[in-house]
PDB file of C-alpha atoms in Angstrom:
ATOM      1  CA  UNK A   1     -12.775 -61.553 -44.687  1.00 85.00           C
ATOM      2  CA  UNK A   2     -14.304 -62.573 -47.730  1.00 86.00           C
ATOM      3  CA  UNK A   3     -12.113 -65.675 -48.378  1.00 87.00           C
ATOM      4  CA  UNK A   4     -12.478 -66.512 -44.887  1.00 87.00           C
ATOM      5  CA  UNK A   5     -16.264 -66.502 -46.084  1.00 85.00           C
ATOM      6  CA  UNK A   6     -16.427 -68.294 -49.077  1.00 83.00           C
ATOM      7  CA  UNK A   7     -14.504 -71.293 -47.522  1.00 84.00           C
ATOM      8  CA  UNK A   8     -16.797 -71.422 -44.890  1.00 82.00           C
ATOM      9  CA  UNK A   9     -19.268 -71.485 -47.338  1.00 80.00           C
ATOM     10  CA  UNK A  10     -17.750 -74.745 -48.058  1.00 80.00           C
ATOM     11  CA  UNK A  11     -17.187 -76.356 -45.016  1.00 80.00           C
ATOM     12  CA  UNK A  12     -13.891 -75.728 -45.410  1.00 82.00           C
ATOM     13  CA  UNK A  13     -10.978 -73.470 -43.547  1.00 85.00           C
ATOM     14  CA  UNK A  14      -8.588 -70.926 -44.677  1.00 86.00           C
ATOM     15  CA  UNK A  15      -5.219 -71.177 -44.654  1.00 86.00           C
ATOM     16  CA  UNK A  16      -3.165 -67.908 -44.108  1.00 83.00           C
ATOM     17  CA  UNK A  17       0.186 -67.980 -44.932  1.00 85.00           C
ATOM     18  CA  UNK A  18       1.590 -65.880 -42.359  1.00 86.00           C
ATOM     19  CA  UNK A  19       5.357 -66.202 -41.947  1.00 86.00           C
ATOM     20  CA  UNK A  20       7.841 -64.949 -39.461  1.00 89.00           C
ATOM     21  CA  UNK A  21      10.284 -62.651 -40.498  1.00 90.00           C
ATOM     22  CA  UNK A  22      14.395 -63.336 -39.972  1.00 93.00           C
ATOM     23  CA  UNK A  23      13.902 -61.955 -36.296  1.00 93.00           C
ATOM     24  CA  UNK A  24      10.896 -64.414 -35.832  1.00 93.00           C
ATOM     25  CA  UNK A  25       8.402 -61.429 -35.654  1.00 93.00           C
ATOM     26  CA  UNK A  26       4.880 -61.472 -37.181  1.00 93.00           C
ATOM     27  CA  UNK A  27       5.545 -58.426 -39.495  1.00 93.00           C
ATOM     28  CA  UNK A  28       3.042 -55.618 -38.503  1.00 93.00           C
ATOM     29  CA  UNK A  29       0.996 -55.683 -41.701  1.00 91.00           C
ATOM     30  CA  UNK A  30       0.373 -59.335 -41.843  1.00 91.00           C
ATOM     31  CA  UNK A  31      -0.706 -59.272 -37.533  1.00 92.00           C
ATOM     32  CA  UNK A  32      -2.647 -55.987 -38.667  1.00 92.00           C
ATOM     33  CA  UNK A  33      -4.612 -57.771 -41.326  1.00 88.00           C
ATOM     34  CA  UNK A  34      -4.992 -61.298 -39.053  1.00 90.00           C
ATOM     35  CA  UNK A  35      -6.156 -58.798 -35.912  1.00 92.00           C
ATOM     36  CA  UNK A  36      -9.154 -57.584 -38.315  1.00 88.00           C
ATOM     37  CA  UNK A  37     -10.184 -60.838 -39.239  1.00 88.00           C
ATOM     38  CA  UNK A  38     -10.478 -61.931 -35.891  1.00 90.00           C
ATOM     39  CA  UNK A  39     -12.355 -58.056 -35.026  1.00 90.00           C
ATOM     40  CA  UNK A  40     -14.766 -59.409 -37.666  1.00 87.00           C
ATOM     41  CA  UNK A  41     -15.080 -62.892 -36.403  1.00 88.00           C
ATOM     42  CA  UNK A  42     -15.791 -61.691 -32.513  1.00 88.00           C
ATOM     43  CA  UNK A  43     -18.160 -59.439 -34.112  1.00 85.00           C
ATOM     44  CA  UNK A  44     -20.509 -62.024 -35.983  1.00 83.00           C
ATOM     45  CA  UNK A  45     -19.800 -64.593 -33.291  1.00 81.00           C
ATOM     46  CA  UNK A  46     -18.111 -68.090 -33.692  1.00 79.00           C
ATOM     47  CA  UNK A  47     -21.489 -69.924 -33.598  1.00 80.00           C
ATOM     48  CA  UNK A  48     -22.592 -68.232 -37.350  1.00 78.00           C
ATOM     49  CA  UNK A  49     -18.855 -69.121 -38.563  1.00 80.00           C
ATOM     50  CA  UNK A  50     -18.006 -72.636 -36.903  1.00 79.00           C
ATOM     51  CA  UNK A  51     -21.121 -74.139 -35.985  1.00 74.00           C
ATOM     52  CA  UNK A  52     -23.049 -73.819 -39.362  1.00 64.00           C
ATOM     53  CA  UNK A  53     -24.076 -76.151 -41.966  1.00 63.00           C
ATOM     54  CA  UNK A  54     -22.325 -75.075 -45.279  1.00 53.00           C
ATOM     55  CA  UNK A  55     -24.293 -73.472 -47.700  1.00 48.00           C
ATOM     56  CA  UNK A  56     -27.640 -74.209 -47.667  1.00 65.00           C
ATOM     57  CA  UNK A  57     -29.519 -71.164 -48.411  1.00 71.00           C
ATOM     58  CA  UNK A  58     -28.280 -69.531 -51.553  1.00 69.00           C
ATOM     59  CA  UNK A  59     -29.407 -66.596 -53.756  1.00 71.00           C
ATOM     60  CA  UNK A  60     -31.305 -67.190 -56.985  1.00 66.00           C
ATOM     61  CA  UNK A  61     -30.355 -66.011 -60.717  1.00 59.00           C
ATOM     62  CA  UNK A  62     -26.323 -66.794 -60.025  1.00 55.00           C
ATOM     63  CA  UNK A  63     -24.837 -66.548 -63.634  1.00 49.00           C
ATOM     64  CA  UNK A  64     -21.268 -65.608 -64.846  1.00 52.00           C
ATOM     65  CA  UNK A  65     -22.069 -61.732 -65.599  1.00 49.00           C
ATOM     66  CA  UNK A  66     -23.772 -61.319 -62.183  1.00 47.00           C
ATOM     67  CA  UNK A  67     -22.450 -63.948 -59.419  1.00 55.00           C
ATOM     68  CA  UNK A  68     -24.225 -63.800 -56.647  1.00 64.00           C
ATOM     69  CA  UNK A  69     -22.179 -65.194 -53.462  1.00 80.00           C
ATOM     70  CA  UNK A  70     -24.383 -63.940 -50.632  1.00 86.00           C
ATOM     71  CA  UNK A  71     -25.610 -67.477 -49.162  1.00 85.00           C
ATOM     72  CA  UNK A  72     -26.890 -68.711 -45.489  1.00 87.00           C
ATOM     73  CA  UNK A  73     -26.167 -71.044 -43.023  1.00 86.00           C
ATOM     74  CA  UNK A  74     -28.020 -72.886 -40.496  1.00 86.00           C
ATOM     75  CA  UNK A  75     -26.936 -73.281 -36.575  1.00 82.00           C
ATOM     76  CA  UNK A  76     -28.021 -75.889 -34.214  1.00 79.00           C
ATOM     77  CA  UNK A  77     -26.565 -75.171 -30.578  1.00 76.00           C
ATOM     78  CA  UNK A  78     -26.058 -78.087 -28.250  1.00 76.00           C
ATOM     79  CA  UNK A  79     -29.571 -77.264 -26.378  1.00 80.00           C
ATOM     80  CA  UNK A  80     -31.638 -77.717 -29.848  1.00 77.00           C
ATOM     81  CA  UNK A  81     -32.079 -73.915 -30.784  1.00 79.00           C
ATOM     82  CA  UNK A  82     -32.382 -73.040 -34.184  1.00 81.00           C
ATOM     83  CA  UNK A  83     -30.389 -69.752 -36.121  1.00 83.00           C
ATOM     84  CA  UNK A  84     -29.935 -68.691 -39.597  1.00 89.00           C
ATOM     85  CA  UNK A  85     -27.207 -66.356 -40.333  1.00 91.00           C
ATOM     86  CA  UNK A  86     -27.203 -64.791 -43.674  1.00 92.00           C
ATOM     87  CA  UNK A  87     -23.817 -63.488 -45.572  1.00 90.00           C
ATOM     88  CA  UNK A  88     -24.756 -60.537 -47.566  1.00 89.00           C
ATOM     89  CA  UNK A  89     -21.718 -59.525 -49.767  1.00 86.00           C
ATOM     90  CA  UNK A  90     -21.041 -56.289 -52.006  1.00 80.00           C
ATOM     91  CA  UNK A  91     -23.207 -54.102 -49.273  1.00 81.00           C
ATOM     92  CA  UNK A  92     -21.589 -50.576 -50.446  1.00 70.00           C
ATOM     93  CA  UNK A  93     -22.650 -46.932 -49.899  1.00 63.00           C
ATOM     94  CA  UNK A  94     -23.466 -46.897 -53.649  1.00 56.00           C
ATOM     95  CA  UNK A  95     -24.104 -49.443 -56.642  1.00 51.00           C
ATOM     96  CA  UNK A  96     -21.684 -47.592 -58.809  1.00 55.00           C
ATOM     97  CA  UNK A  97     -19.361 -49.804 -59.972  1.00 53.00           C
ATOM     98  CA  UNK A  98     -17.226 -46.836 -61.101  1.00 56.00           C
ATOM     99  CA  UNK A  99     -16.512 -46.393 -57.349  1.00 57.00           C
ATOM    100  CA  UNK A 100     -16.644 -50.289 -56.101  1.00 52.00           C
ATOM    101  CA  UNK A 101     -16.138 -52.371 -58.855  1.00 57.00           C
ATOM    102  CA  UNK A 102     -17.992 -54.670 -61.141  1.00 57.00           C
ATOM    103  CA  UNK A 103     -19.799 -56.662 -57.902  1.00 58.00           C
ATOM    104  CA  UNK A 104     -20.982 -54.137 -56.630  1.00 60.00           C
ATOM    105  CA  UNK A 105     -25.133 -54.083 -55.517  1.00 68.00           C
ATOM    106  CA  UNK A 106     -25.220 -51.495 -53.147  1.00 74.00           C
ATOM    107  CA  UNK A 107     -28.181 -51.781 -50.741  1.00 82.00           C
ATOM    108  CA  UNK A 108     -30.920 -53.409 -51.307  1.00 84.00           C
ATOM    109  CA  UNK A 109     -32.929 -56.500 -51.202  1.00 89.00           C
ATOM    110  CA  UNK A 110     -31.379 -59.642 -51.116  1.00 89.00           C
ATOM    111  CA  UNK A 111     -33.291 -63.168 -51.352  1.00 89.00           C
ATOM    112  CA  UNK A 112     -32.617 -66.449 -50.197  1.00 89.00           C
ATOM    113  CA  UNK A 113     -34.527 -69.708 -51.178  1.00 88.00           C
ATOM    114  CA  UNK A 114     -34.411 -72.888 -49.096  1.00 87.00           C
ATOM    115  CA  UNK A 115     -34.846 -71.123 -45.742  1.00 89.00           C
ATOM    116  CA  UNK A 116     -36.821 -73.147 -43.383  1.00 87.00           C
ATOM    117  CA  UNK A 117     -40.248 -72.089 -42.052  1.00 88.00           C
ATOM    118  CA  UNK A 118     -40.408 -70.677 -38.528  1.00 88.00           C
ATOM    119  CA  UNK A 119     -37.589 -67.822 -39.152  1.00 91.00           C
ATOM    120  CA  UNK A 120     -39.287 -64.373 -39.018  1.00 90.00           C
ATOM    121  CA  UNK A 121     -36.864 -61.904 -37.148  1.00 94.00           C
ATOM    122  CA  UNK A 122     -33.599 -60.710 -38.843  1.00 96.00           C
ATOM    123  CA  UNK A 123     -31.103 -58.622 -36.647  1.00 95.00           C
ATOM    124  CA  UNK A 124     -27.499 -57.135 -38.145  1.00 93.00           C
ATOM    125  CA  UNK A 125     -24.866 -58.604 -36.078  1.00 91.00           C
ATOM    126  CA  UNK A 126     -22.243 -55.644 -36.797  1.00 87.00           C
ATOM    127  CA  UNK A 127     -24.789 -53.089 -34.955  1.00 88.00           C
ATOM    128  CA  UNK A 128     -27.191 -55.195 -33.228  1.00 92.00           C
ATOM    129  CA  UNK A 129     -30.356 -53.110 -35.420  1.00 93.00           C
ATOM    130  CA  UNK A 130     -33.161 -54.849 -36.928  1.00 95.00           C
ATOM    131  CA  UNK A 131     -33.303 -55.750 -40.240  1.00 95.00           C
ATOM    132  CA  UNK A 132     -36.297 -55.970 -42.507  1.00 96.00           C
ATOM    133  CA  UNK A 133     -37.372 -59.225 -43.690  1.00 96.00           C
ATOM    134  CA  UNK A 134     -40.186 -60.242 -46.177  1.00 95.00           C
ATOM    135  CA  UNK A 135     -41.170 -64.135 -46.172  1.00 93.00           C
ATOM    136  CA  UNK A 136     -42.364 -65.748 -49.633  1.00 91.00           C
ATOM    137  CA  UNK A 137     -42.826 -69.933 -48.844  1.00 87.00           C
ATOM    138  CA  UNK A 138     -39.497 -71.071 -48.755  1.00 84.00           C
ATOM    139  CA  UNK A 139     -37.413 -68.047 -49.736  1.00 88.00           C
ATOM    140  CA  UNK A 140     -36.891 -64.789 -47.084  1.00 92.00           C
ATOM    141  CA  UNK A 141     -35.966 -61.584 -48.728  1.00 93.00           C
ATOM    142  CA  UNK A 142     -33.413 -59.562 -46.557  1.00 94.00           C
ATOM    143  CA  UNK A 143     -33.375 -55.743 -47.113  1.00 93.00           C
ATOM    144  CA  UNK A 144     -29.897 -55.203 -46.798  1.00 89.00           C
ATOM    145  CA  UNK A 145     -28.966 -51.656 -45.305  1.00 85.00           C
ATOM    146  CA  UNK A 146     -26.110 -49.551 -46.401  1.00 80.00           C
ATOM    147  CA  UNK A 147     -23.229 -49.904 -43.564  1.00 77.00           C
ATOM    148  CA  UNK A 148     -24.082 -47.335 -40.763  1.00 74.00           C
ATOM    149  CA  UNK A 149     -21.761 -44.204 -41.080  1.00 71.00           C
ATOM    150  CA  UNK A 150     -18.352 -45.450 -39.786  1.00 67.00           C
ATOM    151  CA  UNK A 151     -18.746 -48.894 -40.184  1.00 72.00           C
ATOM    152  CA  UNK A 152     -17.755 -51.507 -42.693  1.00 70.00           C
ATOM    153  CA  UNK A 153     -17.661 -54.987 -42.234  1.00 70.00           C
ATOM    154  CA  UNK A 154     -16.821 -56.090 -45.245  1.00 80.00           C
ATOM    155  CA  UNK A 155     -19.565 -59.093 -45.397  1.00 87.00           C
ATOM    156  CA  UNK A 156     -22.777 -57.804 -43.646  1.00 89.00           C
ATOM    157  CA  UNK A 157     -24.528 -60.783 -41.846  1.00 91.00           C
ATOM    158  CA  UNK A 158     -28.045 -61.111 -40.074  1.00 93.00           C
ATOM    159  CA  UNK A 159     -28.759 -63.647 -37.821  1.00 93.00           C
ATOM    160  CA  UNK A 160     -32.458 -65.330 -38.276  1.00 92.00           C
ATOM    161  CA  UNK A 161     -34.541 -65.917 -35.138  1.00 88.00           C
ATOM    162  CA  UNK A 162     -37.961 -67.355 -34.342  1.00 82.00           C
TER     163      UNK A 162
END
């Protein structure tokens, strides 16, 4: 789910390379992990995944020791609306990297520059809650929430509304 991510990111897809076995089967780990991907991508909803514009709304202070790759994307829908979806990565019960690695950030705030005026409502799209969000000019901080007992998503995203 996070490759899938970053290559949308880019504008770009991902390829899976998903054989068939001697039988011509799907084996059952391979349709296991492609049926979670597209869990996750019903979830979020194709419009914050295939309709976006790539990576326009990034997180400031990227460097080698601390990447950053939460980012944004903006949605225009055939009638004119407007949506922002943020991708909020790392979102993990704890910041303790001695339990989820080196990336890990835990909950927390999370801001993005570049995001255009107008945008003042966040809402999770994994539970459908309301998400804090603080508004600075051009930048929107997103209080990211640890996943809701139960739940992980792997990439946490908020849609942006008017």
């Amino acid at each position: 789910i996070e490759e899938f991510c970053r290559c949308r990111r880019a504008g770009a897809n991902l390829l899976m390379n998903v054989g068939p076995t001697a039988e011509g089967r799907v084996p059952d780990y391979e349709a296991a992990a492609l049926a979670r991907v597209g869990d996750w991508i019903r979830e979020i909803g194709t419009d914050a995944l295939y309709r976006g514009e790539a990576a326009i709304f990034e997180t400031p202070g990227k460097d080698e020791a601390h990447p950053h790759e939460d980012f944004g994307m903006l949605v225009t829908r055939d009638d004119g609306a407007r949506a922002c979806y943020l991708y909020c990565f790392g979102i993990t019960a704890t910041a303790d990297t001695r339990v989820h690695g080196t990336h890990a950030r835990g909950p927390g705030p999370r801001t993005f520059t570049g995001v255009p005026a107008g945008f003042t409502r966040a809402t999770w799209m994994d539970t459908g809650g309301e998400a804090k969000l603080d508004r600075s000019g051009d930048a929107v901080t997103l209080h990211a929430e640890a996943y809701p007992y139960g739940i992980n998503t792997v990439v946490r995203v908020a849609r942006l509304t008017a």
